[in-house]
């Protein structure tokens, strides 16, 4: 059996007592049934040993999941333009456009950020396997903005540790439905897989700790421009949290209104600022990605309503 990807995770305090299949399904873009099959096939290790799907996760457990080859694939370099904000021998910081998938996945092996990076860079970190070289963190397909990619394993480990320690600064800008009355607020609600629709995330009692801080930047007739800083990096965190407080993001067809007033390609969510310690220079660096054109146009439309 050929292994195409190796994913390493660590159990946190809030994961104590969760079944290993539930834990992995909540963390990754795989169904619980697929995770279960990998566990039964002996492809999941906890602290170096295989386990059963019923194994209960403990804090600081090292969980390794080996992803087998599902079909013969070729992740090829593609000459796709990149908006590069910064680059050196260790990292490359890019402004990802809305509509670009970060890494290849079943049914989507071309046109991704990874394809573009393989063309542009001679080297990328191999820690995340051939499907996700250099990818330390992700942005959703329809979320634009700044993200960092590791060019070598040392940089990858350093950035991954900073993310685990929650020392990476992540600020987003979003346009949400409705008018938020408070000037600022805090959303502290656990996030996990939706109990019915496994493709979605939701605020659930036994989810993983998630904290979002938001501030109102501008109010419109029926919408609000907000700034959001995430202290944790849960899947779809801002989208889930804003929907949870009754203000889903405009253009979000998954967590937002079924009938959208504006013809957007996706949610009006932009990763505006990313800050971290440089892996080898040891200095704090912060990068900002300007708002994309569609976002600016939508703001002008809302101002003139």
PDB file of N, CA and C in Angstrom, residues 8 15 36 43 62 64 90 94 97-98 114 122 126 134 143 159 190 194 203 206 212 230 237 241 253 259 282 284 290:
ATOM      1  N   UNK A   8       0.406  14.576  11.164  1.00  0.00           N
ATOM      2  CA  UNK A   8       0.741  14.443  12.580  1.00  0.00           C
ATOM      3  C   UNK A   8      -0.059  15.474  13.380  1.00  0.00           C
ATOM      4  N   UNK A  15      -9.488  17.682  24.074  1.00  0.00           N
ATOM      5  CA  UNK A  15      -9.736  16.439  23.332  1.00  0.00           C
ATOM      6  C   UNK A  15      -9.817  15.218  24.243  1.00  0.00           C
ATOM      7  N   UNK A  36     -12.356   5.712  10.110  1.00  0.00           N
ATOM      8  CA  UNK A  36     -12.511   4.409  10.763  1.00  0.00           C
ATOM      9  C   UNK A  36     -11.807   3.323   9.959  1.00  0.00           C
ATOM     10  N   UNK A  43      -3.455   2.159   9.810  1.00  0.00           N
ATOM     11  CA  UNK A  43      -2.751   3.323   9.283  1.00  0.00           C
ATOM     12  C   UNK A  43      -2.752   4.518  10.234  1.00  0.00           C
ATOM     13  N   UNK A  62       0.495  11.815  20.607  1.00  0.00           N
ATOM     14  CA  UNK A  62       0.931  12.092  19.240  1.00  0.00           C
ATOM     15  C   UNK A  62       0.167  11.147  18.309  1.00  0.00           C
ATOM     16  N   UNK A  64      -0.603   9.975  14.539  1.00  0.00           N
ATOM     17  CA  UNK A  64      -0.076   9.975  13.172  1.00  0.00           C
ATOM     18  C   UNK A  64      -1.044   9.219  12.272  1.00  0.00           C
ATOM     19  N   UNK A  90      13.576  30.557   3.405  1.00  0.00           N
ATOM     20  CA  UNK A  90      12.821  29.741   4.360  1.00  0.00           C
ATOM     21  C   UNK A  90      11.306  29.770   4.144  1.00  0.00           C
ATOM     22  N   UNK A  94       2.195  34.729   0.541  1.00  0.00           N
ATOM     23  CA  UNK A  94       1.440  35.079  -0.655  1.00  0.00           C
ATOM     24  C   UNK A  94       0.054  35.632  -0.287  1.00  0.00           C
ATOM     25  N   UNK A  97      -5.798  34.465  -3.941  1.00  0.00           N
ATOM     26  CA  UNK A  97      -7.053  35.014  -4.473  1.00  0.00           C
ATOM     27  C   UNK A  97      -8.258  34.163  -4.083  1.00  0.00           C
ATOM     28  N   UNK A  98      -9.421  34.777  -4.057  1.00  0.00           N
ATOM     29  CA  UNK A  98     -10.657  34.031  -3.825  1.00  0.00           C
ATOM     30  C   UNK A  98     -10.853  33.050  -4.976  1.00  0.00           C
ATOM     31  N   UNK A 114      -0.732  24.845  -4.440  1.00  0.00           N
ATOM     32  CA  UNK A 114       0.420  23.940  -4.444  1.00  0.00           C
ATOM     33  C   UNK A 114       0.977  23.765  -5.857  1.00  0.00           C
ATOM     34  N   UNK A 122      11.874  26.128  -5.964  1.00  0.00           N
ATOM     35  CA  UNK A 122      12.710  24.943  -6.166  1.00  0.00           C
ATOM     36  C   UNK A 122      12.484  23.942  -5.043  1.00  0.00           C
ATOM     37  N   UNK A 126       8.650  19.061   3.017  1.00  0.00           N
ATOM     38  CA  UNK A 126       7.991  17.795   2.674  1.00  0.00           C
ATOM     39  C   UNK A 126       7.229  17.173   3.820  1.00  0.00           C
ATOM     40  N   UNK A 134       4.831  22.111   1.958  1.00  0.00           N
ATOM     41  CA  UNK A 134       4.998  23.482   2.437  1.00  0.00           C
ATOM     42  C   UNK A 134       3.794  24.076   3.134  1.00  0.00           C
ATOM     43  N   UNK A 143     -11.968  32.056   0.546  1.00  0.00           N
ATOM     44  CA  UNK A 143     -11.427  33.083   1.430  1.00  0.00           C
ATOM     45  C   UNK A 143     -10.120  33.563   0.821  1.00  0.00           C
ATOM     46  N   UNK A 159       6.985  27.140  12.285  1.00  0.00           N
ATOM     47  CA  UNK A 159       5.681  27.769  12.070  1.00  0.00           C
ATOM     48  C   UNK A 159       4.552  26.925  12.669  1.00  0.00           C
ATOM     49  N   UNK A 190     -17.145  26.275  21.429  1.00  0.00           N
ATOM     50  CA  UNK A 190     -16.426  25.120  20.868  1.00  0.00           C
ATOM     51  C   UNK A 190     -16.946  24.719  19.488  1.00  0.00           C
ATOM     52  N   UNK A 194     -20.380  19.005  12.320  1.00  0.00           N
ATOM     53  CA  UNK A 194     -21.831  19.068  12.452  1.00  0.00           C
ATOM     54  C   UNK A 194     -22.349  17.651  12.692  1.00  0.00           C
ATOM     55  N   UNK A 203     -21.024  24.820  16.110  1.00  0.00           N
ATOM     56  CA  UNK A 203     -20.773  24.997  17.538  1.00  0.00           C
ATOM     57  C   UNK A 203     -21.467  23.838  18.249  1.00  0.00           C
ATOM     58  N   UNK A 206     -19.239  19.249  22.676  1.00  0.00           N
ATOM     59  CA  UNK A 206     -17.969  18.545  22.842  1.00  0.00           C
ATOM     60  C   UNK A 206     -16.962  18.900  21.752  1.00  0.00           C
ATOM     61  N   UNK A 212     -12.911  33.802  19.025  1.00  0.00           N
ATOM     62  CA  UNK A 212     -12.856  34.842  17.999  1.00  0.00           C
ATOM     63  C   UNK A 212     -13.173  36.191  18.635  1.00  0.00           C
ATOM     64  N   UNK A 230      -8.596  35.807  15.242  1.00  0.00           N
ATOM     65  CA  UNK A 230      -8.840  34.466  15.788  1.00  0.00           C
ATOM     66  C   UNK A 230      -7.665  34.034  16.655  1.00  0.00           C
ATOM     67  N   UNK A 237     -13.654  28.641  11.268  1.00  0.00           N
ATOM     68  CA  UNK A 237     -13.960  29.261  12.568  1.00  0.00           C
ATOM     69  C   UNK A 237     -14.771  30.547  12.485  1.00  0.00           C
ATOM     70  N   UNK A 241     -18.601  30.924  13.728  1.00  0.00           N
ATOM     71  CA  UNK A 241     -18.849  31.801  14.869  1.00  0.00           C
ATOM     72  C   UNK A 241     -19.783  32.969  14.532  1.00  0.00           C
ATOM     73  N   UNK A 253     -22.526  30.407   1.278  1.00  0.00           N
ATOM     74  CA  UNK A 253     -23.627  29.522   0.903  1.00  0.00           C
ATOM     75  C   UNK A 253     -23.743  28.314   1.823  1.00  0.00           C
ATOM     76  N   UNK A 259     -30.793  32.497   0.454  1.00  0.00           N
ATOM     77  CA  UNK A 259     -30.948  33.472  -0.632  1.00  0.00           C
ATOM     78  C   UNK A 259     -29.976  34.628  -0.410  1.00  0.00           C
ATOM     79  N   UNK A 282      14.455  34.859  13.718  1.00  0.00           N
ATOM     80  CA  UNK A 282      14.051  35.079  15.102  1.00  0.00           C
ATOM     81  C   UNK A 282      13.455  36.443  15.373  1.00  0.00           C
ATOM     82  N   UNK A 284      10.036  39.125  14.770  1.00  0.00           N
ATOM     83  CA  UNK A 284       8.611  39.126  14.457  1.00  0.00           C
ATOM     84  C   UNK A 284       8.379  39.849  13.137  1.00  0.00           C
ATOM     85  N   UNK A 290      -3.922  43.639   0.847  1.00  0.00           N
ATOM     86  CA  UNK A 290      -5.005  44.602   0.610  1.00  0.00           C
ATOM     87  C   UNK A 290      -6.311  43.908   0.235  1.00  0.00           C
TER      88      UNK A 290
END
